[in-house]
mmCIF file of C-alpha atoms in Angstrom:
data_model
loop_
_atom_site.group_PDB
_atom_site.id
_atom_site.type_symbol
_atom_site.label_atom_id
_atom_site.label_comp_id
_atom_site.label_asym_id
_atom_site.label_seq_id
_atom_site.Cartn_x
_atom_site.Cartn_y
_atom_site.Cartn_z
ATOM 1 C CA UNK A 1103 55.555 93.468 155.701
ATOM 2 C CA UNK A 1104 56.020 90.000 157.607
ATOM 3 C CA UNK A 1105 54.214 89.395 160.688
ATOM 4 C CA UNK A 1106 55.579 88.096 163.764
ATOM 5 C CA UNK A 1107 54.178 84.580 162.658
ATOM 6 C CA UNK A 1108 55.543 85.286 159.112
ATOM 7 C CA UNK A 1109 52.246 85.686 157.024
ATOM 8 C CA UNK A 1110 53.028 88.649 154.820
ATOM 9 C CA UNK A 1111 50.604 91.767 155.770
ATOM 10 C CA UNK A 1112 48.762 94.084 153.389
ATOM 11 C CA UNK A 1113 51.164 97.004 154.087
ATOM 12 C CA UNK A 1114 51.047 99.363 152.210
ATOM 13 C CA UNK A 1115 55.638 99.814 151.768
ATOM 14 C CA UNK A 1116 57.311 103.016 149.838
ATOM 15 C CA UNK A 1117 60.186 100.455 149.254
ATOM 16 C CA UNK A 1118 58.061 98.332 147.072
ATOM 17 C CA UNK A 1119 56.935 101.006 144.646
ATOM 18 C CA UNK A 1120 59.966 102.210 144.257
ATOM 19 C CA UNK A 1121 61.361 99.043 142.729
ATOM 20 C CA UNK A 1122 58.468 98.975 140.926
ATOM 21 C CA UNK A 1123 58.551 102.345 139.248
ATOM 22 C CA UNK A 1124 62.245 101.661 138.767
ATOM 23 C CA UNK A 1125 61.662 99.154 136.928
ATOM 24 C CA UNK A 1126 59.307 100.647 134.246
ATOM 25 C CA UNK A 1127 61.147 103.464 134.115
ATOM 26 C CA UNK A 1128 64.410 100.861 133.056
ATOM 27 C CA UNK A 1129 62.045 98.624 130.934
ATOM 28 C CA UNK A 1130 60.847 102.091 129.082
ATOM 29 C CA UNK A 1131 64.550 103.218 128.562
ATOM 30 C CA UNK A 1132 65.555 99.909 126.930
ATOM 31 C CA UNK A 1133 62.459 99.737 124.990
ATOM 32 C CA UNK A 1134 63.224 103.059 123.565
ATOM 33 C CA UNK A 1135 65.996 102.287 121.766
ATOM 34 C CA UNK A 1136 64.147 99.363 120.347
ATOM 35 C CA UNK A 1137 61.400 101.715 119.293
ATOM 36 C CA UNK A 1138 63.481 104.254 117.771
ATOM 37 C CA UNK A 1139 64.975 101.352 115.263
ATOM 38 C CA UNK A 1140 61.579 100.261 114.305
ATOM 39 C CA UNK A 1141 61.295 96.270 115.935
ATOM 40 C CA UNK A 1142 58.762 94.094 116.447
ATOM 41 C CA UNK A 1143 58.903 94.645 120.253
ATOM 42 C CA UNK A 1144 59.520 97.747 121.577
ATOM 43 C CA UNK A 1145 57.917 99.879 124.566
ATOM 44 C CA UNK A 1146 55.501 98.314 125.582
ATOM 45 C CA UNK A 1147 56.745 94.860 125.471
ATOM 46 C CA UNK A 1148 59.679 95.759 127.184
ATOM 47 C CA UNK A 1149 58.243 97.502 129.910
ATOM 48 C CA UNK A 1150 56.015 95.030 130.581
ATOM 49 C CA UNK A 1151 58.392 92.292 130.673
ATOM 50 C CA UNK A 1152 60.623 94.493 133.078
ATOM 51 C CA UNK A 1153 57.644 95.158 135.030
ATOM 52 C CA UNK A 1154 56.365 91.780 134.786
ATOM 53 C CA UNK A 1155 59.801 90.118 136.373
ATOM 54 C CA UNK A 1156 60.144 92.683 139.110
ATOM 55 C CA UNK A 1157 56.679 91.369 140.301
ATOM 56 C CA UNK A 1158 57.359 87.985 140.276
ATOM 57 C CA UNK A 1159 60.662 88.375 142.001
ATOM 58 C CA UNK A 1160 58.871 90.304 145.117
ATOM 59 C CA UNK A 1161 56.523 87.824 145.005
ATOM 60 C CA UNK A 1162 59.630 85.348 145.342
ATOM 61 C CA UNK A 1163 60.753 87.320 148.363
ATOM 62 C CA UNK A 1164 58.193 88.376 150.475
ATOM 63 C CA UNK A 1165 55.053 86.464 149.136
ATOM 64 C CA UNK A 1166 55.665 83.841 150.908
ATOM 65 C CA UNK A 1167 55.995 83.170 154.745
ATOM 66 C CA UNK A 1168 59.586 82.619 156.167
ATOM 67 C CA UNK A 1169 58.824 79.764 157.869
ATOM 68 C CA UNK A 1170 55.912 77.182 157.109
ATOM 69 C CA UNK A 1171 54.770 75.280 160.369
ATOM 70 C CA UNK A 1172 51.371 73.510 160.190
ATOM 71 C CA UNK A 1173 50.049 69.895 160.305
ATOM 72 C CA UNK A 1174 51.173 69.399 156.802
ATOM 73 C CA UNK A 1175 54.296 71.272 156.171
ATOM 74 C CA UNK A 1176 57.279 71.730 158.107
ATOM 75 C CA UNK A 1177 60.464 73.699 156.194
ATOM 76 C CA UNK A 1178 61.817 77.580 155.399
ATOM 77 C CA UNK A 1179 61.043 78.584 151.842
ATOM 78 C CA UNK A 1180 62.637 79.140 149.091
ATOM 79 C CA UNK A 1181 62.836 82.691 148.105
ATOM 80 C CA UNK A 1182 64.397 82.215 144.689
ATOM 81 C CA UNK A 1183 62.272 78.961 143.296
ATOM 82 C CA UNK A 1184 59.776 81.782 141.667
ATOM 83 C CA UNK A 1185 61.983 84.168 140.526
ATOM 84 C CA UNK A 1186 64.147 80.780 138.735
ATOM 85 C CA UNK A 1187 61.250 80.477 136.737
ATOM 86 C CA UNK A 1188 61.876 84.197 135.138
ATOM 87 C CA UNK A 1189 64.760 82.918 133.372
ATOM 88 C CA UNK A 1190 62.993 80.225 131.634
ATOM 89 C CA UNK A 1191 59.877 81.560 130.926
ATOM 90 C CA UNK A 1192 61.434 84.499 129.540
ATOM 91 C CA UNK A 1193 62.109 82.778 126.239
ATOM 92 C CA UNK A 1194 59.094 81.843 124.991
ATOM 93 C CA UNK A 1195 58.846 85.938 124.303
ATOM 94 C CA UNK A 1196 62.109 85.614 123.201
ATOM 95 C CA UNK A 1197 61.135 83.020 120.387
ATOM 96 C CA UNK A 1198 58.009 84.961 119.564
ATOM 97 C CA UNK A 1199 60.676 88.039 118.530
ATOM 98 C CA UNK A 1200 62.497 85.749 115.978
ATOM 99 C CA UNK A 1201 61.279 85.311 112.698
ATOM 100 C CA UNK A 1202 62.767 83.013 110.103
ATOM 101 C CA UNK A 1203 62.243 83.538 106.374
ATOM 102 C CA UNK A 1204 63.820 80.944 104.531
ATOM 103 C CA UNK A 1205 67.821 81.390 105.149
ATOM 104 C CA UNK A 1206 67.254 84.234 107.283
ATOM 105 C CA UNK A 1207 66.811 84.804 110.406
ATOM 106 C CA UNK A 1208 65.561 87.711 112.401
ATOM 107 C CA UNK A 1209 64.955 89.551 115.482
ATOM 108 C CA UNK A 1210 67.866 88.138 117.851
ATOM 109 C CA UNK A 1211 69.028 90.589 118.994
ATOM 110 C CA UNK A 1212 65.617 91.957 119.923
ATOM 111 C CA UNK A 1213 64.814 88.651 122.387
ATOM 112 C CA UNK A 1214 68.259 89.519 123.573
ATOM 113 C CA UNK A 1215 67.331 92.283 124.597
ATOM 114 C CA UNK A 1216 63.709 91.491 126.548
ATOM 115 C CA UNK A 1217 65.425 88.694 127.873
ATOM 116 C CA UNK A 1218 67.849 91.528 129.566
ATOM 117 C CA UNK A 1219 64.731 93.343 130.411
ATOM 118 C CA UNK A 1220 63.415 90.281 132.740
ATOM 119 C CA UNK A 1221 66.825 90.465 134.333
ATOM 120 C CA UNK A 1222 66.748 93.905 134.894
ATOM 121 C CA UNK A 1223 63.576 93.766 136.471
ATOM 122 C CA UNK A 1224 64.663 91.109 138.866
ATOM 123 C CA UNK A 1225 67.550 93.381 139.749
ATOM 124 C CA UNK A 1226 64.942 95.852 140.515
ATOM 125 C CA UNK A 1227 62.594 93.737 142.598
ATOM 126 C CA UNK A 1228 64.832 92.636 144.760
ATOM 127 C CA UNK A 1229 66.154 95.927 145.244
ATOM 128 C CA UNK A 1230 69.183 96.319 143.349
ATOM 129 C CA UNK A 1231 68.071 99.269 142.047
ATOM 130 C CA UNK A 1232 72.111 100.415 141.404
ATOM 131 C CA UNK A 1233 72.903 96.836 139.552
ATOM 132 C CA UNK A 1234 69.396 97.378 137.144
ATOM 133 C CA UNK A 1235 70.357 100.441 136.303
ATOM 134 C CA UNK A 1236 73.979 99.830 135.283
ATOM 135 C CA UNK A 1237 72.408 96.883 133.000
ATOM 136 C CA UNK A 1238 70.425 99.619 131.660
ATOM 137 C CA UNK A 1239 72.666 101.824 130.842
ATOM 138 C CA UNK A 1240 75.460 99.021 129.414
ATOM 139 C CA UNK A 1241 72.862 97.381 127.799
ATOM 140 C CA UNK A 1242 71.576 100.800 125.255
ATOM 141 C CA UNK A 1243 75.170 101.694 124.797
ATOM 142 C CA UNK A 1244 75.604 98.118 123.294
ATOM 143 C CA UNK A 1245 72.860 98.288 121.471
ATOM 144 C CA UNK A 1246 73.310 101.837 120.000
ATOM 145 C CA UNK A 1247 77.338 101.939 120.210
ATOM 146 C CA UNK A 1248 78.379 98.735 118.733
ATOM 147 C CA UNK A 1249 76.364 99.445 116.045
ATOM 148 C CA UNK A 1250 78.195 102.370 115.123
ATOM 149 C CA UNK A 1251 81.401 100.463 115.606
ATOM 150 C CA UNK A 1252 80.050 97.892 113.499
ATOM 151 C CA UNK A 1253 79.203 100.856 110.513
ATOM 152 C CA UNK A 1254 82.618 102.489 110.884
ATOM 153 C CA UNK A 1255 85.177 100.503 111.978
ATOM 154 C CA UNK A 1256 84.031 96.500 110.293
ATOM 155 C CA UNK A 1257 83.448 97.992 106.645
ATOM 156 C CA UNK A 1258 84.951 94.857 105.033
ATOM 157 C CA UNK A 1259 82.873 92.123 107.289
ATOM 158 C CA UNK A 1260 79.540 90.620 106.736
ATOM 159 C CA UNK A 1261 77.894 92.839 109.184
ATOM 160 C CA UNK A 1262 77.629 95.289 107.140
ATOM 161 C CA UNK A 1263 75.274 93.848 104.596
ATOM 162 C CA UNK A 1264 71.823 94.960 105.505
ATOM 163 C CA UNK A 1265 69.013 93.377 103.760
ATOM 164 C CA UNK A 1266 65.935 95.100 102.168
ATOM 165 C CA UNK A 1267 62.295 94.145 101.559
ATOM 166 C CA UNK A 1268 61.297 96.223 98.474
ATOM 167 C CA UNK A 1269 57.985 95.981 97.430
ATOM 168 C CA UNK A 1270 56.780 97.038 93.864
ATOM 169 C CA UNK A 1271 53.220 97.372 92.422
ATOM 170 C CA UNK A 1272 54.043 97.072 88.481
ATOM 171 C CA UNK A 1273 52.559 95.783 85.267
ATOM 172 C CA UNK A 1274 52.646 92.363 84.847
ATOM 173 C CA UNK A 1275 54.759 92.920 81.708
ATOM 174 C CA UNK A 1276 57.700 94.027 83.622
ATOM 175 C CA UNK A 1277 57.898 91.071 86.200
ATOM 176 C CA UNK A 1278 60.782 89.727 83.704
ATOM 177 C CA UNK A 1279 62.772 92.842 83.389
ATOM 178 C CA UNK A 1280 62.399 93.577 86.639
ATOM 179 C CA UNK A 1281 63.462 90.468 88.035
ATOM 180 C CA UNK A 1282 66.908 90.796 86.031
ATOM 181 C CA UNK A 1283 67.659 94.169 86.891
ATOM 182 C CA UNK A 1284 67.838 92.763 90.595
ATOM 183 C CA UNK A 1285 69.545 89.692 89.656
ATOM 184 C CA UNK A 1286 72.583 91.916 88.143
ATOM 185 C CA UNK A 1287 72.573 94.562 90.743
ATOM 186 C CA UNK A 1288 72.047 93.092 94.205
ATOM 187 C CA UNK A 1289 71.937 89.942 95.777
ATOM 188 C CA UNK A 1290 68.171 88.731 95.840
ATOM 189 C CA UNK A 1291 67.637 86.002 98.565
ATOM 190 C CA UNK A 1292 63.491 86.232 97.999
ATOM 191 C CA UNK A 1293 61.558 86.908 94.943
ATOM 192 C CA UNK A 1294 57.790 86.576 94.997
ATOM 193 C CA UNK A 1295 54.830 87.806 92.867
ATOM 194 C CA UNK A 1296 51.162 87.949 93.633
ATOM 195 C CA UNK A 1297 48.053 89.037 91.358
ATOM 196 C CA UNK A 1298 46.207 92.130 92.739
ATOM 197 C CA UNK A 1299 42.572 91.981 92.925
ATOM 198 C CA UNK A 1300 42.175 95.503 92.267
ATOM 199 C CA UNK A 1301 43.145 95.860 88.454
ATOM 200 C CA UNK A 1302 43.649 93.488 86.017
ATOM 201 C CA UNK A 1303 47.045 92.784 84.689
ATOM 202 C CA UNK A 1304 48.646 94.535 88.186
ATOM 203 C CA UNK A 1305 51.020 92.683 90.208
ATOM 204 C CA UNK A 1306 52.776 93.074 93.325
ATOM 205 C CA UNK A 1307 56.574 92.062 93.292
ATOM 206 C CA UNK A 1308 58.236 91.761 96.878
ATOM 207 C CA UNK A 1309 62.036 90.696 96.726
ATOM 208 C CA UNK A 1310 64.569 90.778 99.694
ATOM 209 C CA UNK A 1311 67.577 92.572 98.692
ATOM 210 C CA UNK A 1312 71.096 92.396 100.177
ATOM 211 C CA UNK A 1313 72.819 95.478 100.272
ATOM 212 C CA UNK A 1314 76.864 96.195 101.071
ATOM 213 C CA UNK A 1315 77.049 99.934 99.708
ATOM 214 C CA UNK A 1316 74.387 102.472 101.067
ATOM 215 C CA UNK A 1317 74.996 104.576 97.741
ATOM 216 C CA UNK A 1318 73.874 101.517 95.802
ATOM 217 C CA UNK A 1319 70.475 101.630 97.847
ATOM 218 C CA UNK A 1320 69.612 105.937 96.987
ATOM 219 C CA UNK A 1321 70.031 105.045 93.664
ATOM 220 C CA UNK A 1322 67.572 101.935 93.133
ATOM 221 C CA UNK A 1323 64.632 104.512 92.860
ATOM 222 C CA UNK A 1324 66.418 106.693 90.025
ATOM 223 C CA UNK A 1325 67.360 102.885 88.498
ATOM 224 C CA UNK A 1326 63.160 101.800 88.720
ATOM 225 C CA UNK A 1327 62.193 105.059 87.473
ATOM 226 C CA UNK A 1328 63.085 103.396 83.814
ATOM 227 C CA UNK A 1329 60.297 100.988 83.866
ATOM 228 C CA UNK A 1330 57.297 102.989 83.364
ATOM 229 C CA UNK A 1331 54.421 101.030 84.279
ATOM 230 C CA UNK A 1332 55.715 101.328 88.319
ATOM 231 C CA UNK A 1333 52.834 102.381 90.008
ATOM 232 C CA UNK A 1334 54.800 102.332 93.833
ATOM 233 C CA UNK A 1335 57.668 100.980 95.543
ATOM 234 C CA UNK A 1336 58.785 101.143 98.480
ATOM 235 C CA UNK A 1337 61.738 99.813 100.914
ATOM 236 C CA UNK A 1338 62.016 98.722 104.129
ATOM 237 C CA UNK A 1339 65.291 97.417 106.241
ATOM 238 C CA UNK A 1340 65.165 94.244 108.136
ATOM 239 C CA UNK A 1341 67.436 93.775 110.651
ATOM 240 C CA UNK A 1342 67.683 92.240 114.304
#
């Protein structure tokens, strides 16, 4: 790839590809996971990011020639002053992952996780193909595992709270009862209501619900079935 004055050469090199491909193939297994549990960023973002970092760190390596001799530069290079940048740039995805509504805060553990996806990649483009995938691999079964441990083992701790956005389309005449049926049953950290434009005296209640007891959640829809003029609900977990 380097000539004998050190200006890289468009060579076509198996070894290159190879970290490439490994590293979508890494990006697309942690991105799965992330897919699979419904976040904001999943495949695609993480494979790109992976992908994204492996170029940059080849470019770090071999981009550049080993040894700069000319009228108006005289040193070797610095192979890692790219790939340095990774680890900063990396979070402004990161922040873009995390969403804050009011007290709450989502999506850590998601720009966590692409931010192990840039290192992963750098792993890979530098050719420590063995290291990226052990990241891989310890990184899902963190995700995935701990999560189960968290479930089974923590039943007592805070962890296992999950919140809820429900979302109701109602009479306006039941906004009231509605609103204290939640009040007594769960703890409601949101509670918003919004005219439709559709039908006159229609509105559409959201409310973020926190939840200990998973028995307490399949039995909200018998509980709403009592208020007659519910059109639809629906609810939808939001977690990291």
């Amino acid at each position: 790839m380097l000539s004998g004055h050190g200006i890289v050469e468009n060579v076509f090199d198996y070894n290159i590809i190879i970290r490439v491909f490994a590293a979508v193939c890494y990006g697309f297994i942690l991105g799965l996971e992330r897919e699979l549990t419904n976040k904001y960023a999943g495949l695609r973002t993480h494979i790109l990011v992976c992908l994204g970092a492996c170029i940059f760190t080849i470019i770090s390596i071999y981009g550049f020639p080993t040894v700069v001799t000319d009228d108006y530069a005289n040193g070797i290079r610095d192979t890692g002053r790219v790939a340095a940048q990774i680890v900063s740039g990396i979070g402004f995805i990161g922040a873009g992952a995390v969403l804050r509504n009011g007290p709450m805060i989502f999506g850590l553990t998601t720009a966590a996780t692409l931010w192990i996806a840039a290192a992963i990649g750098m792993a890979c483009g530098s050719g420590m193909l063995t290291l990226g995938l052990a990241a891989t691999v310890f990184a899902v079964a963190v995700l995935t595992l701990i999560r189960i441990f968290e479930k089974e083992f923590l039943p007592s701790g805070t962890r296992t709270i999950r919140r809820y956005n429900l979302t109701l389309y109602c009479s306006s005449a039941d906004e009231a009862p509605i609103k204290e049926f939640l009040d007594k049953k769960f703890e409601v950290i949101n509670f918003a209501v919004k005219q439709t434009n559709f039908q006159e005296n229609k509105i559409k209640l959201t409310a973020t619900l926190e939840i200990q007891k998973k028995e307490r959640l399949t039995s909200l829809y018998d509980d709403l079935k009592r208020f007659s003029n519910i059109e639809s609900a629906s609810i939808l977990e939001v977690n990291d």
